[in-house]
Amino acid sequence: MIEVEQLSKVYGSTPAIADVTFKVEPGEIVGFLGPNGAGKTTTMRILTGYLPATSGTARIAGYDVHEDSMAVRQRIGYLPETPPLYPDMTVEGFLFFVARIKGVAAGDRAGQVNWAIKRCNLQEKRHVLIRKLSKGFRQRVGIAQAIVHDPPAIILDEPTVGLDPRQIIEVRNLIKSLAGSHTIILSTHILPEVSMTCNRVTIINRGKVVATNTPEGLMAQLAEESGYELEIDGDRNTAVERLRNIPGVSRIELLPVSYGAENRASLRVVSETGTEPGREIAAALVSAGVGLYEMRRTTASLEDVFLELTTTEKVAEVAETKDNKQEEGEG
């Protein structure tokens, strides 16, 4: 549905984005994730026809965003970071206005406006002036104007920025309800937004795509090591010696503790990729007479992955999807 290939935008001698490439399949919600200034909004503006690219191509529903700009605009709904609302219009009046300028037939406008109002849960606010709405409801109106003409593709730029926790949950649920019948690309720098809403993630840093995968796939592929955190009571040297001899254990780290009890210690046991020596770890400590107060599995979080990719600037191939690997093999 959305295909971006080698997209670049240069201001003078400064590249805002460079060779950005990714795809969004029909019905997917893809998170376009990156720190502030990474190039997310620039990419969104190019996709929506607000900004021309310096080089590269972008297609939505088969239409080139530069060569067939009007055809693309008819097939997308766009919510910029600041919703484009007229505060002195009512919610219903504004949506009728948007439906008209977006080319919805006169006989279909009432039905489309009612559908958008219902989908965004704005029934009780339909006759309220937009300037009297809370930020959360204004964001809903922003999404309603993006979907009132029922476009196949929806582009949302930071849709939950500035909202309180309850409003974030409401907008997140609304976005998820649109999946399947609509293809959605969602730009954000908020990690929970991606893990709670999106099917796949494209991470951009300093204008370049550094990873594309599912949230789970990113964590699995980039977590070279997983392990266990232990709280023990006993001789730590004995514990370390026993643990070191367990197959699959690659490293043992002593962690700081906040309590001062004698013989209490916290350890992190790092295991080799693909191994699960948890049972052997517990058995070794018990047989050595070392008390085991707590043992918990540790794995990489999306935050760990994000920080690693945006600080070390790893290349996209580090976390390419299995589908991409298969396609390369077939080629």
GROMACS .gro file of C-alpha atoms in nm:
model
  331
    1MET     CA    1   0.000   0.000   0.000
    2ILE     CA    2   0.282   0.241   0.092
    3GLU     CA    3   0.620   0.195  -0.077
    4VAL     CA    4   0.916   0.423  -0.010
    5GLU     CA    5   1.242   0.369  -0.198
    6GLN     CA    6   1.570   0.558  -0.153
    7LEU     CA    7   1.388   0.873  -0.042
    8SER     CA    8   1.613   1.172   0.036
    9LYS     CA    9   1.558   1.535   0.125
   10VAL     CA   10   1.847   1.782   0.139
   11TYR     CA   11   1.833   2.141   0.262
   12GLY     CA   12   2.134   2.315   0.113
   13SER     CA   13   2.414   2.078   0.207
   14THR     CA   14   2.231   1.931   0.507
   15PRO     CA   15   2.042   1.603   0.455
   16ALA     CA   16   1.717   1.576   0.652
   17ILE     CA   17   1.666   1.216   0.537
   18ALA     CA   18   1.891   0.994   0.326
   19ASP     CA   19   1.795   0.685   0.125
   20VAL     CA   20   1.489   0.604   0.339
   21THR     CA   21   1.332   0.277   0.227
   22PHE     CA   22   1.039   0.086   0.380
   23LYS     CA   23   0.700  -0.068   0.297
   24VAL     CA   24   0.363  -0.077   0.468
   25GLU     CA   25   0.139  -0.368   0.369
   26PRO     CA   26  -0.240  -0.328   0.330
   27GLY     CA   27  -0.420  -0.329   0.667
   28GLU     CA   28  -0.101  -0.287   0.872
   29ILE     CA   29  -0.018  -0.034   1.141
   30VAL     CA   30   0.350   0.053   1.108
   31GLY     CA   31   0.527   0.267   1.364
   32PHE     CA   32   0.781   0.513   1.226
   33LEU     CA   33   0.997   0.549   1.534
   34GLY     CA   34   1.286   0.780   1.601
   35PRO     CA   35   1.422   1.048   1.833
   36ASN     CA   36   1.330   1.412   1.785
   37GLY     CA   37   1.497   1.549   1.472
   38ALA     CA   38   1.547   1.205   1.316
   39GLY     CA   39   1.351   1.289   1.000
   40LYS     CA   40   1.007   1.147   1.080
   41THR     CA   41   0.803   1.458   1.003
   42THR     CA   42   1.002   1.529   0.686
   43THR     CA   43   0.917   1.180   0.560
   44MET     CA   44   0.549   1.223   0.649
   45ARG     CA   45   0.532   1.555   0.467
   46ILE     CA   46   0.683   1.404   0.154
   47LEU     CA   47   0.437   1.113   0.164
   48THR     CA   48   0.142   1.350   0.188
   49GLY     CA   49   0.258   1.582  -0.089
   50TYR     CA   50   0.334   1.877   0.140
   51LEU     CA   51   0.703   1.865   0.059
   52PRO     CA   52   0.893   1.751  -0.253
   53ALA     CA   53   1.173   1.498  -0.217
   54THR     CA   54   1.522   1.572  -0.342
   55SER     CA   55   1.552   1.218  -0.478
   56GLY     CA   56   1.391   0.876  -0.448
   57THR     CA   57   1.032   0.763  -0.492
   58ALA     CA   58   0.726   0.712  -0.276
   59ARG     CA   59   0.404   0.542  -0.387
   60ILE     CA   60   0.071   0.513  -0.210
   61ALA     CA   61  -0.194   0.275  -0.345
   62GLY     CA   62   0.018   0.248  -0.659
   63TYR     CA   63   0.038   0.623  -0.726
   64ASP     CA   64   0.359   0.822  -0.716
   65VAL     CA   65   0.335   1.105  -0.461
   66HIS     CA   66   0.513   1.345  -0.699
   67GLU     CA   67   0.382   1.243  -1.040
   68ASP     CA   68   0.024   1.169  -0.925
   69SER     CA   69  -0.007   1.403  -0.629
   70MET     CA   70  -0.384   1.460  -0.655
   71ALA     CA   71  -0.458   1.089  -0.687
   72VAL     CA   72  -0.248   1.026  -0.375
   73ARG     CA   73  -0.420   1.300  -0.176
   74GLN     CA   74  -0.758   1.149  -0.258
   75ARG     CA   75  -0.643   0.820  -0.108
   76ILE     CA   76  -0.481   0.936   0.215
   77GLY     CA   77  -0.594   1.083   0.543
   78TYR     CA   78  -0.336   1.298   0.719
   79LEU     CA   79  -0.312   1.413   1.077
   80PRO     CA   80  -0.012   1.644   1.125
   81GLU     CA   81   0.140   1.693   1.469
   82THR     CA   82  -0.082   1.999   1.519
   83PRO     CA   83  -0.437   1.908   1.407
   84PRO     CA   84  -0.561   2.143   1.129
   85LEU     CA   85  -0.885   2.256   1.298
   86TYR     CA   86  -1.102   2.565   1.275
   87PRO     CA   87  -1.180   2.650   1.640
   88ASP     CA   88  -1.492   2.857   1.568
   89MET     CA   89  -1.668   2.574   1.384
   90THR     CA   90  -1.866   2.296   1.547
   91VAL     CA   91  -1.733   1.942   1.520
   92GLU     CA   92  -2.011   1.843   1.279
   93GLY     CA   93  -1.982   2.160   1.073
   94PHE     CA   94  -1.608   2.121   1.039
   95LEU     CA   95  -1.636   1.759   0.928
   96PHE     CA   96  -1.898   1.849   0.666
   97PHE     CA   97  -1.659   2.118   0.541
   98VAL     CA   98  -1.369   1.872   0.524
   99ALA     CA   99  -1.584   1.609   0.351
  100ARG     CA  100  -1.678   1.863   0.087
  101ILE     CA  101  -1.323   1.980   0.013
  102LYS     CA  102  -1.206   1.618   0.003
  103GLY     CA  103  -1.452   1.541  -0.273
  104VAL     CA  104  -1.712   1.332  -0.090
  105ALA     CA  105  -2.030   1.333  -0.301
  106ALA     CA  106  -2.308   1.554  -0.164
  107GLY     CA  107  -2.540   1.259  -0.115
  108ASP     CA  108  -2.277   1.069   0.084
  109ARG     CA  109  -2.153   1.346   0.312
  110ALA     CA  110  -2.401   1.304   0.595
  111GLY     CA  111  -2.335   0.933   0.611
  112GLN     CA  112  -1.957   0.978   0.605
  113VAL     CA  113  -1.965   1.251   0.869
  114ASN     CA  114  -2.187   1.039   1.095
  115TRP     CA  115  -1.956   0.741   1.042
  116ALA     CA  116  -1.644   0.943   1.134
  117ILE     CA  117  -1.815   1.095   1.439
  118LYS     CA  118  -1.923   0.753   1.561
  119ARG     CA  119  -1.586   0.592   1.488
  120CYS     CA  120  -1.406   0.861   1.687
  121ASN     CA  121  -1.666   0.859   1.967
  122LEU     CA  122  -1.763   1.223   1.916
  123GLN     CA  123  -2.142   1.182   1.930
  124GLU     CA  124  -2.181   1.398   2.242
  125LYS     CA  125  -1.956   1.669   2.099
  126ARG     CA  126  -2.091   1.698   1.746
  127HIS     CA  127  -2.258   2.039   1.809
  128VAL     CA  128  -1.982   2.178   2.034
  129LEU     CA  129  -1.743   2.448   1.910
  130ILE     CA  130  -1.397   2.300   1.856
  131ARG     CA  131  -1.233   2.572   2.066
  132LYS     CA  132  -1.429   2.447   2.368
  133LEU     CA  133  -1.298   2.092   2.339
  134SER     CA  134  -1.019   1.941   2.547
  135LYS     CA  135  -0.693   1.852   2.374
  136GLY     CA  136  -0.792   1.486   2.371
  137PHE     CA  137  -1.119   1.556   2.190
  138ARG     CA  138  -0.945   1.791   1.948
  139GLN     CA  139  -0.713   1.505   1.863
  140ARG     CA  140  -1.017   1.286   1.797
  141VAL     CA  141  -1.156   1.553   1.565
  142GLY     CA  142  -0.819   1.560   1.391
  143ILE     CA  143  -0.840   1.186   1.331
  144ALA     CA  144  -1.204   1.220   1.221
  145GLN     CA  145  -1.108   1.473   0.952
  146ALA     CA  146  -0.839   1.233   0.835
  147ILE     CA  147  -1.084   0.944   0.786
  148VAL     CA  148  -1.408   1.124   0.690
  149HIS     CA  149  -1.357   1.040   0.319
  150ASP     CA  150  -1.268   0.677   0.413
  151PRO     CA  151  -0.918   0.673   0.259
  152PRO     CA  152  -0.730   0.344   0.224
  153ALA     CA  153  -0.416   0.494   0.381
  154ILE     CA  154  -0.391   0.704   0.698
  155ILE     CA  155  -0.077   0.896   0.799
  156LEU     CA  156  -0.055   1.013   1.160
  157ASP     CA  157   0.229   1.235   1.281
  158GLU     CA  158   0.275   1.214   1.660
  159PRO     CA  159  -0.098   1.150   1.723
  160THR     CA  160  -0.073   1.132   2.105
  161VAL     CA  161   0.176   1.408   2.175
  162GLY     CA  162   0.070   1.626   2.469
  163LEU     CA  163  -0.216   1.401   2.580
  164ASP     CA  164  -0.267   1.275   2.932
  165PRO     CA  165  -0.246   0.897   3.002
  166ARG     CA  166  -0.621   0.838   2.970
  167GLN     CA  167  -0.643   1.032   2.645
  168ILE     CA  168  -0.344   0.840   2.508
  169ILE     CA  169  -0.518   0.508   2.575
  170GLU     CA  170  -0.838   0.630   2.408
  171VAL     CA  171  -0.658   0.755   2.096
  172ARG     CA  172  -0.446   0.438   2.085
  173ASN     CA  173  -0.759   0.219   2.092
  174LEU     CA  174  -0.914   0.433   1.819
  175ILE     CA  175  -0.611   0.388   1.596
  176LYS     CA  176  -0.607   0.011   1.651
  177SER     CA  177  -0.977  -0.007   1.561
  178LEU     CA  178  -0.899   0.142   1.219
  179ALA     CA  179  -0.648  -0.131   1.128
  180GLY     CA  180  -0.745  -0.394   0.875
  181SER     CA  181  -0.978  -0.174   0.675
  182HIS     CA  182  -0.713   0.099   0.660
  183THR     CA  183  -0.337   0.102   0.623
  184ILE     CA  184  -0.177   0.323   0.887
  185ILE     CA  185   0.167   0.472   0.931
  186LEU     CA  186   0.222   0.630   1.268
  187SER     CA  187   0.525   0.845   1.344
  188THR     CA  188   0.627   0.879   1.707
  189HIS     CA  189   0.918   0.899   1.950
  190ILE     CA  190   0.712   0.738   2.227
  191LEU     CA  191   0.814   0.374   2.272
  192PRO     CA  192   0.493   0.243   2.437
  193GLU     CA  193   0.300   0.380   2.139
  194VAL     CA  194   0.480   0.138   1.911
  195SER     CA  195   0.465  -0.172   2.130
  196MET     CA  196   0.097  -0.119   2.216
  197THR     CA  197  -0.031  -0.017   1.872
  198CYS     CA  198   0.187  -0.125   1.581
  199ASN     CA  199   0.233  -0.450   1.387
  200ARG     CA  200   0.577  -0.351   1.262
  201VAL     CA  201   0.836  -0.086   1.339
  202THR     CA  202   1.069   0.116   1.121
  203ILE     CA  203   1.334   0.295   1.326
  204ILE     CA  204   1.496   0.606   1.181
  205ASN     CA  205   1.797   0.787   1.322
  206ARG     CA  206   1.973   1.093   1.180
  207GLY     CA  207   1.771   1.065   0.861
  208LYS     CA  208   1.850   0.699   0.793
  209VAL     CA  209   1.650   0.381   0.851
  210VAL     CA  210   1.843   0.165   1.097
  211ALA     CA  211   1.596  -0.123   1.147
  212THR     CA  212   1.266  -0.264   1.024
  213ASN     CA  213   1.086  -0.552   1.194
  214THR     CA  214   0.809  -0.642   1.435
  215PRO     CA  215   0.863  -0.516   1.792
  216GLU     CA  216   0.915  -0.876   1.902
  217GLY     CA  217   1.148  -0.945   1.611
  218LEU     CA  218   1.362  -0.643   1.691
  219MET     CA  219   1.403  -0.753   2.050
  220ALA     CA  220   1.477  -1.113   1.954
  221GLN     CA  221   1.733  -1.027   1.685
  222LEU     CA  222   1.914  -0.752   1.869
  223ALA     CA  223   1.926  -0.919   2.209
  224GLU     CA  224   2.250  -1.108   2.162
  225GLU     CA  225   2.239  -1.225   2.521
  226SER     CA  226   1.964  -1.286   2.771
  227GLY     CA  227   1.993  -1.404   3.126
  228TYR     CA  228   1.870  -1.410   3.483
  229GLU     CA  229   1.892  -1.180   3.781
  230LEU     CA  230   1.940  -1.358   4.112
  231GLU     CA  231   1.917  -1.256   4.476
  232ILE     CA  232   2.114  -1.500   4.686
  233ASP     CA  233   2.210  -1.557   5.050
  234GLY     CA  234   2.542  -1.733   5.103
  235ASP     CA  235   2.900  -1.730   4.991
  236ARG     CA  236   2.905  -1.541   4.663
  237ASN     CA  237   3.238  -1.691   4.557
  238THR     CA  238   3.093  -2.041   4.590
  239ALA     CA  239   2.786  -1.932   4.395
  240VAL     CA  240   2.992  -1.779   4.116
  241GLU     CA  241   3.217  -2.086   4.094
  242ARG     CA  242   2.920  -2.324   4.064
  243LEU     CA  243   2.740  -2.106   3.812
  244ARG     CA  244   3.047  -2.059   3.595
  245ASN     CA  245   3.061  -2.432   3.525
  246ILE     CA  246   2.704  -2.457   3.393
  247PRO     CA  247   2.682  -2.511   3.015
  248GLY     CA  248   2.527  -2.209   2.846
  249VAL     CA  249   2.642  -1.955   3.106
  250SER     CA  250   2.870  -1.702   2.939
  251ARG     CA  251   2.916  -1.434   3.205
  252ILE     CA  252   2.835  -1.354   3.567
  253GLU     CA  253   2.804  -0.997   3.694
  254LEU     CA  254   2.779  -0.872   4.051
  255LEU     CA  255   2.497  -0.616   4.080
  256PRO     CA  256   2.472  -0.336   4.338
  257VAL     CA  257   2.233  -0.401   4.626
  258SER     CA  258   2.032  -0.153   4.832
  259TYR     CA  259   2.019  -0.363   5.149
  260GLY     CA  260   2.297  -0.431   5.395
  261ALA     CA  261   2.216  -0.785   5.506
  262GLU     CA  262   2.525  -1.002   5.553
  263ASN     CA  263   2.591  -1.261   5.280
  264ARG     CA  264   2.313  -1.121   5.059
  265ALA     CA  265   2.412  -1.049   4.700
  266SER     CA  266   2.254  -0.983   4.361
  267LEU     CA  267   2.394  -1.146   4.050
  268ARG     CA  268   2.323  -1.127   3.682
  269VAL     CA  269   2.387  -1.449   3.495
  270VAL     CA  270   2.420  -1.395   3.120
  271SER     CA  271   2.336  -1.696   2.907
  272GLU     CA  272   2.448  -1.776   2.557
  273THR     CA  273   2.203  -1.710   2.274
  274GLY     CA  274   1.952  -1.992   2.235
  275THR     CA  275   2.015  -2.147   2.578
  276GLU     CA  276   1.787  -2.164   2.880
  277PRO     CA  277   1.997  -2.277   3.179
  278GLY     CA  278   1.751  -2.153   3.441
  279ARG     CA  279   1.677  -2.493   3.593
  280GLU     CA  280   2.047  -2.580   3.615
  281ILE     CA  281   2.123  -2.244   3.780
  282ALA     CA  282   1.865  -2.298   4.053
  283ALA     CA  283   1.975  -2.659   4.111
  284ALA     CA  284   2.343  -2.563   4.134
  285LEU     CA  285   2.279  -2.296   4.397
  286VAL     CA  286   2.058  -2.519   4.609
  287SER     CA  287   2.305  -2.808   4.598
  288ALA     CA  288   2.583  -2.569   4.706
  289GLY     CA  289   2.382  -2.458   5.008
  290VAL     CA  290   2.331  -2.106   4.872
  291GLY     CA  291   1.993  -1.954   4.948
  292LEU     CA  292   1.795  -1.835   4.647
  293TYR     CA  293   1.553  -1.554   4.736
  294GLU     CA  294   1.465  -1.445   4.386
  295MET     CA  295   1.532  -1.547   4.028
  296ARG     CA  296   1.385  -1.370   3.728
  297ARG     CA  297   1.435  -1.391   3.355
  298THR     CA  298   1.571  -1.081   3.182
  299THR     CA  299   1.532  -1.004   2.811
  300ALA     CA  300   1.588  -0.699   2.596
  301SER     CA  301   1.304  -0.446   2.592
  302LEU     CA  302   1.204  -0.226   2.300
  303GLU     CA  303   1.366   0.060   2.490
  304ASP     CA  304   1.696  -0.132   2.498
  305VAL     CA  305   1.672  -0.192   2.124
  306PHE     CA  306   1.583   0.171   2.050
  307LEU     CA  307   1.871   0.306   2.257
  308GLU     CA  308   2.116   0.064   2.100
  309LEU     CA  309   2.012   0.149   1.746
  310THR     CA  310   1.995   0.525   1.793
  311THR     CA  311   2.324   0.555   1.981
  312THR     CA  312   2.544   0.309   1.796
  313GLU     CA  313   2.386   0.380   1.453
  314LYS     CA  314   2.376   0.018   1.346
  315VAL     CA  315   2.278  -0.042   0.986
  316ALA     CA  316   1.939  -0.167   0.878
  317GLU     CA  317   2.067  -0.512   0.790
  318VAL     CA  318   2.120  -0.588   1.159
  319ALA     CA  319   1.747  -0.620   1.208
  320GLU     CA  320   1.606  -0.691   0.862
  321THR     CA  321   1.295  -0.901   0.848
  322LYS     CA  322   1.288  -1.268   0.762
  323ASP     CA  323   1.076  -1.181   0.460
  324ASN     CA  324   1.349  -0.955   0.329
  325LYS     CA  325   1.607  -1.228   0.379
  326GLN     CA  326   1.391  -1.472   0.188
  327GLU     CA  327   1.341  -1.226  -0.096
  328GLU     CA  328   1.718  -1.171  -0.121
  329GLY     CA  329   1.771  -1.547  -0.128
  330GLU     CA  330   1.517  -1.587  -0.405
  331GLY     CA  331   1.681  -1.309  -0.606
   0.00000   0.00000   0.00000
